Short mmCIF file of C-alpha atoms and ligand atoms in Angstrom, two decimals:
data_model
loop_
_atom_site.label_atom_id
_atom_site.label_comp_id
_atom_site.label_asym_id
_atom_site.label_seq_id
_atom_site.Cartn_x
_atom_site.Cartn_y
_atom_site.Cartn_z
CA MET A 1 0.00 0.00 0.00
CA VAL A 2 1.16 3.53 -0.82
CA LEU A 3 2.62 5.29 2.23
CA ARG A 4 0.52 8.42 2.18
CA GLY A 5 0.39 11.40 4.56
CA VAL A 6 -1.65 14.58 4.85
CA PHE A 7 -0.21 18.03 5.58
CA PRO A 8 -2.90 20.55 6.56
CA GLY A 9 -2.18 24.27 6.64
CA ARG A 10 -3.63 27.61 5.68
CA PHE A 11 -0.62 28.58 3.52
CA GLN A 12 -1.34 32.31 3.75
CA PRO A 13 1.06 32.40 1.90
CA ILE A 14 3.21 29.27 1.42
CA HIS A 15 6.86 30.02 2.33
CA TRP A 16 10.25 28.24 2.33
CA GLY A 17 9.48 26.75 5.78
CA HIS A 18 6.40 24.96 4.40
CA VAL A 19 8.48 23.80 1.41
CA LYS A 20 11.10 22.34 3.77
CA VAL A 21 8.32 20.49 5.66
CA ILE A 22 7.02 19.08 2.34
CA GLU A 23 10.54 17.89 1.40
CA TRP A 24 10.99 16.43 4.90
CA ALA A 25 7.69 14.54 4.59
CA LEU A 26 8.46 13.22 1.10
CA GLN A 27 11.73 11.74 2.42
CA ARG A 28 9.55 9.56 4.69
CA LEU A 29 6.44 8.93 2.56
CA ASP A 30 5.53 7.94 -1.00
CA GLU A 31 2.78 10.55 -1.39
CA LEU A 32 1.71 13.71 0.37
CA VAL A 33 -1.72 15.35 0.34
CA ILE A 34 -1.41 19.07 1.01
CA VAL A 35 -4.72 20.13 2.54
CA VAL A 36 -5.46 23.81 1.99
CA GLY A 37 -7.43 24.50 5.16
CA SER A 38 -9.82 27.37 5.88
CA ALA A 39 -10.67 27.24 2.16
CA GLN A 40 -13.73 29.45 2.74
CA GLU A 41 -11.55 32.32 3.95
CA SER A 42 -10.08 35.17 1.91
CA HIS A 43 -9.68 38.96 1.93
CA THR A 44 -8.98 39.21 5.66
CA LEU A 45 -5.84 40.13 7.58
CA SER A 46 -5.09 36.52 8.62
CA ASN A 47 -6.37 34.95 5.40
CA PRO A 48 -5.79 37.35 2.51
CA PHE A 49 -5.66 34.77 -0.31
CA THR A 50 -8.43 32.61 -1.77
CA ALA A 51 -8.12 28.81 -1.78
CA GLY A 52 -7.62 28.93 -5.56
CA GLU A 53 -4.80 31.48 -5.28
CA ARG A 54 -3.16 29.39 -2.55
CA ILE A 55 -3.33 26.27 -4.74
CA GLU A 56 -1.62 28.21 -7.55
CA MET A 57 1.08 29.37 -5.14
CA ILE A 58 1.66 25.86 -3.78
CA ARG A 59 2.05 24.45 -7.30
CA ALA A 60 4.50 27.23 -8.16
CA ALA A 61 6.47 26.63 -4.95
CA LEU A 62 6.74 22.88 -5.71
CA GLU A 63 7.99 23.72 -9.19
CA ASP A 64 10.61 26.18 -7.86
CA ALA A 65 11.83 23.61 -5.33
CA GLY A 66 12.06 20.86 -7.98
CA ILE A 67 9.62 18.64 -6.07
CA ASP A 68 8.09 15.78 -8.07
CA ARG A 69 4.47 16.91 -8.52
CA SER A 70 3.28 13.37 -9.24
CA ARG A 71 3.88 12.61 -5.52
CA VAL A 72 1.81 15.54 -4.28
CA LEU A 73 -1.94 16.16 -4.26
CA ILE A 74 -3.46 19.51 -3.28
CA VAL A 75 -6.97 19.47 -1.78
CA PRO A 76 -8.89 22.55 -0.56
CA LEU A 77 -10.97 22.07 2.59
CA ALA A 78 -13.34 24.54 4.26
CA ASP A 79 -13.41 24.62 8.07
CA ILE A 80 -16.17 22.72 9.79
CA TYR A 81 -16.01 24.42 13.25
CA MET A 82 -16.51 21.09 15.04
CA ASN A 83 -13.06 19.98 16.12
CA ALA A 84 -14.23 16.56 17.30
CA VAL A 85 -15.28 15.54 13.77
CA TRP A 86 -12.80 17.56 11.68
CA VAL A 87 -10.37 14.65 11.04
CA ARG A 88 -13.23 12.37 9.89
CA TYR A 89 -14.46 15.15 7.60
CA LEU A 90 -10.92 15.69 6.24
CA ALA A 91 -10.50 11.93 5.69
CA MET A 92 -13.72 11.88 3.68
CA ASN A 93 -12.22 14.42 1.25
CA VAL A 94 -8.79 12.93 0.56
CA PRO A 95 -7.40 9.55 -0.55
CA ARG A 96 -6.75 7.05 2.28
CA PHE A 97 -3.76 7.99 4.44
CA ARG A 98 -1.87 6.70 7.44
CA TYR A 99 0.20 9.69 8.56
CA ALA A 100 -0.45 13.31 9.39
CA ILE A 101 2.29 15.92 9.21
CA ALA A 102 1.66 18.67 11.75
CA ARG A 103 3.16 20.85 14.47
CA ASN A 104 0.03 22.80 15.46
CA PRO A 105 -0.84 21.23 18.89
CA LEU A 106 -4.62 21.13 18.26
CA VAL A 107 -4.14 19.47 14.86
CA VAL A 108 -1.66 16.94 16.35
CA ARG A 109 -4.14 16.10 19.12
CA LEU A 110 -7.10 15.67 16.76
CA PHE A 111 -5.24 13.27 14.45
CA LYS A 112 -3.88 11.23 17.37
CA GLU A 113 -7.35 10.88 18.89
CA CYS A 114 -8.54 9.41 15.58
CA GLY A 115 -5.73 6.84 15.60
CA TYR A 116 -3.44 8.35 12.94
CA GLU A 117 0.33 8.45 13.32
CA VAL A 118 1.59 12.03 13.51
CA LEU A 119 5.00 12.95 12.12
CA ILE A 120 6.18 16.21 13.68
CA PRO A 121 8.68 18.05 11.48
CA PRO A 122 11.43 20.17 13.06
CA PRO A 123 11.03 23.94 13.01
CA PHE A 124 12.75 25.36 9.94
CA GLU A 125 13.89 28.90 10.89
CA ARG A 126 10.48 29.21 12.56
CA GLY A 127 11.13 32.76 13.89
CA LYS A 128 11.62 34.06 10.36
CA LEU A 129 9.79 31.56 8.14
CA SER A 130 6.21 32.21 9.18
CA SER A 131 3.20 33.40 7.20
CA THR A 132 2.26 35.78 10.03
CA ASN A 133 5.71 37.35 9.77
CA ILE A 134 5.40 37.62 5.99
CA ARG A 135 1.97 39.32 6.20
CA LYS A 136 3.37 41.70 8.82
CA MET A 137 6.25 42.68 6.50
CA MET A 138 3.77 43.22 3.65
CA LEU A 139 1.68 45.51 5.87
CA MET A 140 4.75 47.48 6.98
CA GLY A 141 5.72 48.05 3.36
CA SER A 142 8.95 46.05 3.71
CA ASP A 143 10.04 44.04 0.67
CA GLU A 144 11.92 41.58 2.89
CA TRP A 145 9.05 39.04 2.59
CA ARG A 146 10.18 38.29 -0.98
CA SER A 147 13.22 36.37 0.27
CA LEU A 148 11.01 34.16 2.49
CA VAL A 149 8.87 32.72 -0.33
CA PRO A 150 9.85 30.95 -3.57
CA PRO A 151 10.28 33.47 -6.45
CA SER A 152 7.25 32.16 -8.39
CA VAL A 153 5.07 32.68 -5.29
CA ALA A 154 6.21 36.31 -5.08
CA LYS A 155 5.35 36.66 -8.80
CA ILE A 156 1.79 35.38 -8.25
CA ILE A 157 1.33 37.70 -5.25
CA ASP A 158 2.44 40.61 -7.47
CA GLU A 159 0.08 39.54 -10.29
CA ILE A 160 -2.95 39.43 -8.00
CA ARG A 161 -1.80 42.62 -6.19
CA GLY A 162 -1.79 40.70 -2.95
CA VAL A 163 0.10 43.29 -0.91
CA GLU A 164 -2.30 46.02 -2.02
CA ARG A 165 -5.24 43.77 -1.04
CA LEU A 166 -3.79 43.08 2.40
CA ARG A 167 -3.09 46.77 3.04
CA GLU A 168 -6.59 47.75 1.90
CA VAL A 169 -8.37 45.22 4.11
CA ALA A 170 -6.19 46.51 6.96
CA GLY A 171 -7.47 50.01 6.23
CA ARG A 172 -4.14 51.40 4.99
CA ASP A 173 -3.20 52.78 1.58
P1 NAP B 201 -0.11 27.10 8.76
O1 NAP B 201 0.19 28.20 9.68
O2 NAP B 201 -0.12 27.36 7.28
O3 NAP B 201 0.95 25.92 9.09
C1 NAP B 201 0.85 24.65 8.53
C2 NAP B 201 1.85 23.75 9.22
O4 NAP B 201 3.18 24.12 8.82
C3 NAP B 201 1.81 23.83 10.75
O5 NAP B 201 1.99 22.54 11.28
C4 NAP B 201 3.01 24.73 11.04
O6 NAP B 201 3.57 24.52 12.30
C5 NAP B 201 3.99 24.27 9.96
N1 NAP B 201 5.02 25.27 9.73
C6 NAP B 201 4.87 26.54 9.33
N2 NAP B 201 6.08 27.15 9.21
C7 NAP B 201 7.01 26.23 9.56
C8 NAP B 201 8.44 26.25 9.66
N3 NAP B 201 9.15 27.35 9.38
N4 NAP B 201 9.07 25.12 10.07
C9 NAP B 201 8.35 24.00 10.37
N5 NAP B 201 7.01 23.93 10.31
C10 NAP B 201 6.35 25.03 9.89
O7 NAP B 201 -1.52 26.43 9.06
P2 NAP B 201 -2.35 26.00 10.38
O8 NAP B 201 -3.06 27.17 10.92
O9 NAP B 201 -1.56 25.11 11.27
O10 NAP B 201 -3.44 25.11 9.58
C11 NAP B 201 -4.33 24.25 10.16
C12 NAP B 201 -5.58 24.24 9.29
O11 NAP B 201 -6.46 23.23 9.78
C13 NAP B 201 -6.36 25.57 9.35
O12 NAP B 201 -6.93 25.86 8.11
C14 NAP B 201 -7.44 25.27 10.39
O13 NAP B 201 -8.59 26.08 10.26
C15 NAP B 201 -7.73 23.82 10.03
N6 NAP B 201 -8.43 23.15 11.15
C16 NAP B 201 -9.79 23.17 11.12
C17 NAP B 201 -10.50 22.60 12.16
C18 NAP B 201 -12.00 22.65 12.09
O14 NAP B 201 -12.54 23.06 11.05
N7 NAP B 201 -12.70 22.28 13.14
C19 NAP B 201 -9.83 21.99 13.22
C20 NAP B 201 -8.43 21.98 13.21
C21 NAP B 201 -7.72 22.57 12.17
P3 NAP B 201 3.44 25.62 13.53
O15 NAP B 201 2.43 25.05 14.45
O16 NAP B 201 4.83 25.69 14.08
O17 NAP B 201 2.98 26.91 12.90
#
C-alpha cells in the first residue's frame, strides 16, 4: 500500500518553511496530500488569499523547489467548526492515508485521537519563516518578505496585487 500522509495548513502564503516540511515529509512517505485548510476564507488580515490562489502558489512553490508533482496532491478544505469531527471530515475528502504531518498542537491532538500516526517536522527557521511574519512585513511596506517565499510565489502575489489587497483590508493605503 502507498505510504501516504496529509499536511494541513492555511498557507497564507506558502513560504520556504512549508516547502522544507514538504521535502521532509516526502523523504519519509511515497505521497503527500497538502490540505489547503480554511478554504472558505479570503480577503482578511489573517487569510488574505483565496483557496484557488493558494493552490496556484503551492504548485508554483513545488515547481521552484524541484519537487516531483506526481507525488503531491493539493486538496482545498473549508473549516467545519466542530473539532471533534474535523479529522473524519478531512479523511472523507482525501485519498486514504496513514500519517499526518503537523506541528500545530490542536491538529496533532485531533489526528492522534482518531488513531493516525503524527509525524512532527522540526522547526525550519520558525522565527523568520512564518506566514504571520510575511503578512506583517507586507503591511509594513517592507520588501523583505520576498526572500522568504519561492520566487514564483512572489510573482503570483504581485500579479494578484496581494500586498495592495492586504493593506486595503487593513485600512491602509
Ligand atoms: P499554517 O500556519 O499554514 O501551518 C501549517 C503547518 O506548517 C503547521 O503545522 C506549522 O507549524 C507548519 N510550519 C509553518 N512554518 C514552519 C516552519 N518554518 N518550520 C516548520 N514547520 C512550519 O496552518 P495552520 O493554521 O496550522 O493550519 C491548520 C488548518 O487546519 C487551518 O486551516 C485550520 O482552520 C484547520 N483546522 C480546522 C478545524 C475545524 O474546522 N474544526 C480543526 C483543526 C484545524 P506551527 O504550528 O509551528 O505553525
